[in-house]
Amino acid sequence: DRWLNNEKHYGGAARLDWRSNLQRAGALASTLTPFMDTDWRREIVWIRPGLYVVRDVITALADGRYTVNVSWRPSSQPKPDGAAWVVAERGAQLRITPLGEPWQVVAGEEEDRAWHKTSWNLRQCVTARLEHGESVAGITVLQAEKTGTTPFYDARLVSSQEIILTTGAGKSSPIR
């Protein structure tokens, strides 16, 4: 497991499991295995341009205590907005909504050793005792819009397999 001591970005080493391109919408799943004694699967659904749901499923390859971090590196300081975090810059906004218990969210600047610079990091963290084959899942809703053009969705987790997105007008859409 070469990732135990490697500080480089590893997304390019993931295996593409499947993808579906529906032009303005679609989905894909990739897996990085082994990754620090886990199988790390990332599923991304783009509902429309600027609206994405990302689900990370981390499965233990051995019994043990695991600390899992899902990191997002926005271009500037994220500001809390209820359950979400908003980054506003150059006429656009990015809303990051981490979902799921018992995940904790930590925001701050840190040294990115792979890129040799300091950058903002929004980290979803969980520590869990897992037996071989058990998983934890974290879900994140990412919304990118021009400032003031489209209202953001409120996101609510129903289960590790389903979320509900609600508009300001009260219309809701289940996403499975």
PDB file of C-alpha atoms in Angstrom:
ATOM      1  CA  ASP A   1       0.000   0.000   0.000  1.00  0.00           C
ATOM      2  CA  ARG A   2       2.196   2.797  -1.286  1.00  0.00           C
ATOM      3  CA  TRP A   3      -0.254   5.509  -0.175  1.00  0.00           C
ATOM      4  CA  LEU A   4       0.569   5.053   3.517  1.00  0.00           C
ATOM      5  CA  ASN A   5       3.694   7.207   3.151  1.00  0.00           C
ATOM      6  CA  ASN A   6       3.025   9.136  -0.068  1.00  0.00           C
ATOM      7  CA  GLU A   7       2.020  12.816   0.233  1.00  0.00           C
ATOM      8  CA  LYS A   8       1.251  13.321  -3.470  1.00  0.00           C
ATOM      9  CA  HIS A   9      -2.217  13.729  -4.885  1.00  0.00           C
ATOM     10  CA  TYR A  10      -3.566  10.308  -5.798  1.00  0.00           C
ATOM     11  CA  GLY A  11      -6.814  10.933  -7.692  1.00  0.00           C
ATOM     12  CA  GLY A  12      -5.137   9.971 -10.986  1.00  0.00           C
ATOM     13  CA  ALA A  13      -4.416   6.509  -9.622  1.00  0.00           C
ATOM     14  CA  ALA A  14      -8.078   5.641  -9.041  1.00  0.00           C
ATOM     15  CA  ARG A  15      -9.789   3.010 -11.174  1.00  0.00           C
ATOM     16  CA  LEU A  16     -12.841   4.178 -13.129  1.00  0.00           C
ATOM     17  CA  ASP A  17     -15.613   1.742 -12.195  1.00  0.00           C
ATOM     18  CA  TRP A  18     -18.399   3.144 -14.365  1.00  0.00           C
ATOM     19  CA  ARG A  19     -19.669   6.346 -15.940  1.00  0.00           C
ATOM     20  CA  SER A  20     -22.809   7.663 -17.553  1.00  0.00           C
ATOM     21  CA  ASN A  21     -22.911  10.819 -19.649  1.00  0.00           C
ATOM     22  CA  LEU A  22     -26.373  12.243 -20.236  1.00  0.00           C
ATOM     23  CA  GLN A  23     -25.045  15.512 -21.700  1.00  0.00           C
ATOM     24  CA  ARG A  24     -26.159  18.049 -19.054  1.00  0.00           C
ATOM     25  CA  ALA A  25     -26.269  15.396 -16.322  1.00  0.00           C
ATOM     26  CA  GLY A  26     -24.442  12.177 -15.548  1.00  0.00           C
ATOM     27  CA  ALA A  27     -22.518  10.154 -13.009  1.00  0.00           C
ATOM     28  CA  LEU A  28     -19.317   8.236 -12.399  1.00  0.00           C
ATOM     29  CA  ALA A  29     -17.713   6.047  -9.772  1.00  0.00           C
ATOM     30  CA  SER A  30     -14.041   5.392  -9.125  1.00  0.00           C
ATOM     31  CA  THR A  31     -12.137   3.339  -6.560  1.00  0.00           C
ATOM     32  CA  LEU A  32      -8.685   3.702  -5.096  1.00  0.00           C
ATOM     33  CA  THR A  33      -7.553   0.364  -3.681  1.00  0.00           C
ATOM     34  CA  PRO A  34      -5.715  -0.405  -1.569  1.00  0.00           C
ATOM     35  CA  PHE A  35      -5.633   3.005   0.070  1.00  0.00           C
ATOM     36  CA  MET A  36      -4.364   3.053   3.650  1.00  0.00           C
ATOM     37  CA  ASP A  37      -5.908  -0.358   4.379  1.00  0.00           C
ATOM     38  CA  THR A  38      -9.214   0.628   2.741  1.00  0.00           C
ATOM     39  CA  ASP A  39     -11.091   0.591  -0.540  1.00  0.00           C
ATOM     40  CA  TRP A  40     -12.063   4.227  -1.176  1.00  0.00           C
ATOM     41  CA  ARG A  41     -14.925   4.597  -3.622  1.00  0.00           C
ATOM     42  CA  ARG A  42     -16.088   8.016  -4.855  1.00  0.00           C
ATOM     43  CA  GLU A  43     -19.407   8.370  -6.665  1.00  0.00           C
ATOM     44  CA  ILE A  44     -20.195  11.697  -8.335  1.00  0.00           C
ATOM     45  CA  VAL A  45     -23.594  12.611  -9.743  1.00  0.00           C
ATOM     46  CA  TRP A  46     -23.952  15.845 -11.656  1.00  0.00           C
ATOM     47  CA  ILE A  47     -27.616  16.729 -11.667  1.00  0.00           C
ATOM     48  CA  ARG A  48     -27.163  19.771 -13.872  1.00  0.00           C
ATOM     49  CA  PRO A  49     -24.248  22.115 -14.555  1.00  0.00           C
ATOM     50  CA  GLY A  50     -23.144  23.538 -11.211  1.00  0.00           C
ATOM     51  CA  LEU A  51     -24.979  21.004  -9.003  1.00  0.00           C
ATOM     52  CA  TYR A  52     -23.133  17.870  -7.880  1.00  0.00           C
ATOM     53  CA  VAL A  53     -23.596  15.184  -5.228  1.00  0.00           C
ATOM     54  CA  VAL A  54     -20.445  13.358  -4.122  1.00  0.00           C
ATOM     55  CA  ARG A  55     -20.575  10.191  -2.022  1.00  0.00           C
ATOM     56  CA  ASP A  56     -17.377   8.749  -0.541  1.00  0.00           C
ATOM     57  CA  VAL A  57     -17.627   5.157   0.692  1.00  0.00           C
ATOM     58  CA  ILE A  58     -14.622   3.925   2.649  1.00  0.00           C
ATOM     59  CA  THR A  59     -14.499   0.155   3.282  1.00  0.00           C
ATOM     60  CA  ALA A  60     -12.043  -1.407   5.733  1.00  0.00           C
ATOM     61  CA  LEU A  61      -9.687  -4.061   4.394  1.00  0.00           C
ATOM     62  CA  ALA A  62      -8.711  -5.045   7.942  1.00  0.00           C
ATOM     63  CA  ASP A  63     -10.227  -4.750  11.427  1.00  0.00           C
ATOM     64  CA  GLY A  64      -9.187  -1.519  13.124  1.00  0.00           C
ATOM     65  CA  ARG A  65      -9.812   2.068  14.090  1.00  0.00           C
ATOM     66  CA  TYR A  66      -9.927   4.394  11.072  1.00  0.00           C
ATOM     67  CA  THR A  67      -9.776   8.171  10.848  1.00  0.00           C
ATOM     68  CA  VAL A  68     -11.159   9.314   7.507  1.00  0.00           C
ATOM     69  CA  ASN A  69     -10.767  12.815   6.055  1.00  0.00           C
ATOM     70  CA  VAL A  70     -12.552  14.062   2.948  1.00  0.00           C
ATOM     71  CA  SER A  71     -10.934  17.355   1.996  1.00  0.00           C
ATOM     72  CA  TRP A  72     -12.169  20.169  -0.224  1.00  0.00           C
ATOM     73  CA  ARG A  73      -9.723  22.936  -1.133  1.00  0.00           C
ATOM     74  CA  PRO A  74     -11.700  26.068  -2.060  1.00  0.00           C
ATOM     75  CA  SER A  75      -9.905  29.025  -3.632  1.00  0.00           C
ATOM     76  CA  SER A  76     -10.619  31.331  -0.664  1.00  0.00           C
ATOM     77  CA  GLN A  77     -11.852  31.221   2.910  1.00  0.00           C
ATOM     78  CA  PRO A  78     -15.122  29.271   3.336  1.00  0.00           C
ATOM     79  CA  LYS A  79     -17.732  30.974   5.534  1.00  0.00           C
ATOM     80  CA  PRO A  80     -20.339  28.980   7.474  1.00  0.00           C
ATOM     81  CA  ASP A  81     -23.963  29.323   6.330  1.00  0.00           C
ATOM     82  CA  GLY A  82     -26.091  27.012   8.449  1.00  0.00           C
ATOM     83  CA  ALA A  83     -25.079  23.437   7.596  1.00  0.00           C
ATOM     84  CA  ALA A  84     -23.208  24.627   4.504  1.00  0.00           C
ATOM     85  CA  TRP A  85     -20.010  26.535   3.761  1.00  0.00           C
ATOM     86  CA  VAL A  86     -19.902  29.256   1.112  1.00  0.00           C
ATOM     87  CA  VAL A  87     -16.949  30.557  -0.857  1.00  0.00           C
ATOM     88  CA  ALA A  88     -17.574  33.782  -2.802  1.00  0.00           C
ATOM     89  CA  GLU A  89     -15.067  35.097  -5.297  1.00  0.00           C
ATOM     90  CA  ARG A  90     -15.070  37.063  -8.562  1.00  0.00           C
ATOM     91  CA  GLY A  91     -18.851  37.133  -9.032  1.00  0.00           C
ATOM     92  CA  ALA A  92     -19.429  33.461  -8.263  1.00  0.00           C
ATOM     93  CA  GLN A  93     -20.285  31.359  -5.236  1.00  0.00           C
ATOM     94  CA  LEU A  94     -19.497  27.786  -4.290  1.00  0.00           C
ATOM     95  CA  ARG A  95     -21.696  26.204  -1.630  1.00  0.00           C
ATOM     96  CA  ILE A  96     -20.311  23.065   0.021  1.00  0.00           C
ATOM     97  CA  THR A  97     -22.829  21.100   2.116  1.00  0.00           C
ATOM     98  CA  PRO A  98     -21.343  18.150   4.032  1.00  0.00           C
ATOM     99  CA  LEU A  99     -23.973  15.625   5.133  1.00  0.00           C
ATOM    100  CA  GLY A 100     -23.940  12.660   7.475  1.00  0.00           C
ATOM    101  CA  GLU A 101     -23.505  11.698  11.084  1.00  0.00           C
ATOM    102  CA  PRO A 102     -21.110  11.379  12.873  1.00  0.00           C
ATOM    103  CA  TRP A 103     -18.963  13.387  10.442  1.00  0.00           C
ATOM    104  CA  GLN A 104     -17.410  16.595  11.797  1.00  0.00           C
ATOM    105  CA  VAL A 105     -16.366  19.574   9.664  1.00  0.00           C
ATOM    106  CA  VAL A 106     -13.176  21.572  10.229  1.00  0.00           C
ATOM    107  CA  ALA A 107     -12.161  24.613   8.173  1.00  0.00           C
ATOM    108  CA  GLY A 108      -8.780  26.307   8.167  1.00  0.00           C
ATOM    109  CA  GLU A 109      -5.612  27.127   6.314  1.00  0.00           C
ATOM    110  CA  GLU A 110      -2.930  24.499   6.077  1.00  0.00           C
ATOM    111  CA  GLU A 111       0.266  23.705   4.272  1.00  0.00           C
ATOM    112  CA  ASP A 112      -0.304  21.632   1.149  1.00  0.00           C
ATOM    113  CA  ARG A 113       2.944  19.684   1.030  1.00  0.00           C
ATOM    114  CA  ALA A 114       2.280  18.250  -2.428  1.00  0.00           C
ATOM    115  CA  TRP A 115       1.826  21.707  -3.987  1.00  0.00           C
ATOM    116  CA  HIS A 116       4.233  23.536  -1.617  1.00  0.00           C
ATOM    117  CA  LYS A 117       1.791  26.283  -0.673  1.00  0.00           C
ATOM    118  CA  THR A 118      -0.707  27.273   2.004  1.00  0.00           C
ATOM    119  CA  SER A 119      -4.352  26.891   1.052  1.00  0.00           C
ATOM    120  CA  TRP A 120      -7.818  26.737   2.579  1.00  0.00           C
ATOM    121  CA  ASN A 121      -9.098  23.300   3.488  1.00  0.00           C
ATOM    122  CA  LEU A 122     -12.606  22.231   4.418  1.00  0.00           C
ATOM    123  CA  ARG A 123     -12.305  18.768   5.905  1.00  0.00           C
ATOM    124  CA  GLN A 124     -15.039  16.285   6.739  1.00  0.00           C
ATOM    125  CA  CYS A 125     -13.706  13.920   9.414  1.00  0.00           C
ATOM    126  CA  VAL A 126     -14.904  10.751  11.085  1.00  0.00           C
ATOM    127  CA  THR A 127     -13.201   8.210  13.330  1.00  0.00           C
ATOM    128  CA  ALA A 128     -14.765   4.749  13.487  1.00  0.00           C
ATOM    129  CA  ARG A 129     -13.911   1.224  14.516  1.00  0.00           C
ATOM    130  CA  LEU A 130     -14.549  -0.959  11.487  1.00  0.00           C
ATOM    131  CA  GLU A 131     -14.317  -4.683  10.920  1.00  0.00           C
ATOM    132  CA  HIS A 132     -13.061  -6.055   7.625  1.00  0.00           C
ATOM    133  CA  GLY A 133     -15.691  -5.275   4.977  1.00  0.00           C
ATOM    134  CA  GLU A 134     -17.532  -2.598   6.999  1.00  0.00           C
ATOM    135  CA  SER A 135     -17.896   0.903   5.523  1.00  0.00           C
ATOM    136  CA  VAL A 136     -18.501   4.516   6.411  1.00  0.00           C
ATOM    137  CA  ALA A 137     -20.042   6.915   3.896  1.00  0.00           C
ATOM    138  CA  GLY A 138     -19.902  10.686   3.630  1.00  0.00           C
ATOM    139  CA  ILE A 139     -22.008  12.755   1.251  1.00  0.00           C
ATOM    140  CA  THR A 140     -21.298  16.272   0.021  1.00  0.00           C
ATOM    141  CA  VAL A 141     -23.464  18.542  -2.129  1.00  0.00           C
ATOM    142  CA  LEU A 142     -21.497  21.026  -4.231  1.00  0.00           C
ATOM    143  CA  GLN A 143     -23.294  23.963  -5.862  1.00  0.00           C
ATOM    144  CA  ALA A 144     -21.583  26.574  -8.023  1.00  0.00           C
ATOM    145  CA  GLU A 145     -23.519  29.585  -9.312  1.00  0.00           C
ATOM    146  CA  LYS A 146     -22.998  33.164 -10.415  1.00  0.00           C
ATOM    147  CA  THR A 147     -23.649  35.440  -7.450  1.00  0.00           C
ATOM    148  CA  GLY A 148     -27.343  36.316  -7.163  1.00  0.00           C
ATOM    149  CA  THR A 149     -28.590  34.324 -10.170  1.00  0.00           C
ATOM    150  CA  THR A 150     -29.928  31.026  -8.872  1.00  0.00           C
ATOM    151  CA  PRO A 151     -30.963  30.199  -5.295  1.00  0.00           C
ATOM    152  CA  PHE A 152     -29.079  27.380  -3.631  1.00  0.00           C
ATOM    153  CA  TYR A 153     -30.742  24.130  -2.658  1.00  0.00           C
ATOM    154  CA  ASP A 154     -30.987  23.092   0.962  1.00  0.00           C
ATOM    155  CA  ALA A 155     -29.771  19.505   1.290  1.00  0.00           C
ATOM    156  CA  ARG A 156     -31.009  16.948   3.831  1.00  0.00           C
ATOM    157  CA  LEU A 157     -29.680  13.442   4.295  1.00  0.00           C
ATOM    158  CA  VAL A 158     -32.366  10.726   4.422  1.00  0.00           C
ATOM    159  CA  SER A 159     -29.958   7.758   4.383  1.00  0.00           C
ATOM    160  CA  SER A 160     -26.460   6.943   3.108  1.00  0.00           C
ATOM    161  CA  GLN A 161     -28.190   6.260  -0.223  1.00  0.00           C
ATOM    162  CA  GLU A 162     -30.672   9.169  -0.452  1.00  0.00           C
ATOM    163  CA  ILE A 163     -30.772  12.944   0.002  1.00  0.00           C
ATOM    164  CA  ILE A 164     -33.508  15.532  -0.487  1.00  0.00           C
ATOM    165  CA  LEU A 165     -32.770  18.852  -2.215  1.00  0.00           C
ATOM    166  CA  THR A 166     -35.249  21.644  -1.459  1.00  0.00           C
ATOM    167  CA  THR A 167     -35.505  24.999  -3.248  1.00  0.00           C
ATOM    168  CA  GLY A 168     -36.351  28.276  -1.565  1.00  0.00           C
ATOM    169  CA  ALA A 169     -39.861  27.866  -3.023  1.00  0.00           C
ATOM    170  CA  GLY A 170     -40.292  24.659  -1.016  1.00  0.00           C
ATOM    171  CA  LYS A 171     -40.091  22.250  -3.967  1.00  0.00           C
ATOM    172  CA  SER A 172     -38.109  19.159  -3.101  1.00  0.00           C
ATOM    173  CA  SER A 173     -36.410  16.456  -5.147  1.00  0.00           C
ATOM    174  CA  PRO A 174     -35.213  13.125  -3.762  1.00  0.00           C
ATOM    175  CA  ILE A 175     -31.811  12.005  -5.083  1.00  0.00           C
ATOM    176  CA  ARG A 176     -30.933   8.309  -4.789  1.00  0.00           C
TER     177      ARG A 176
END
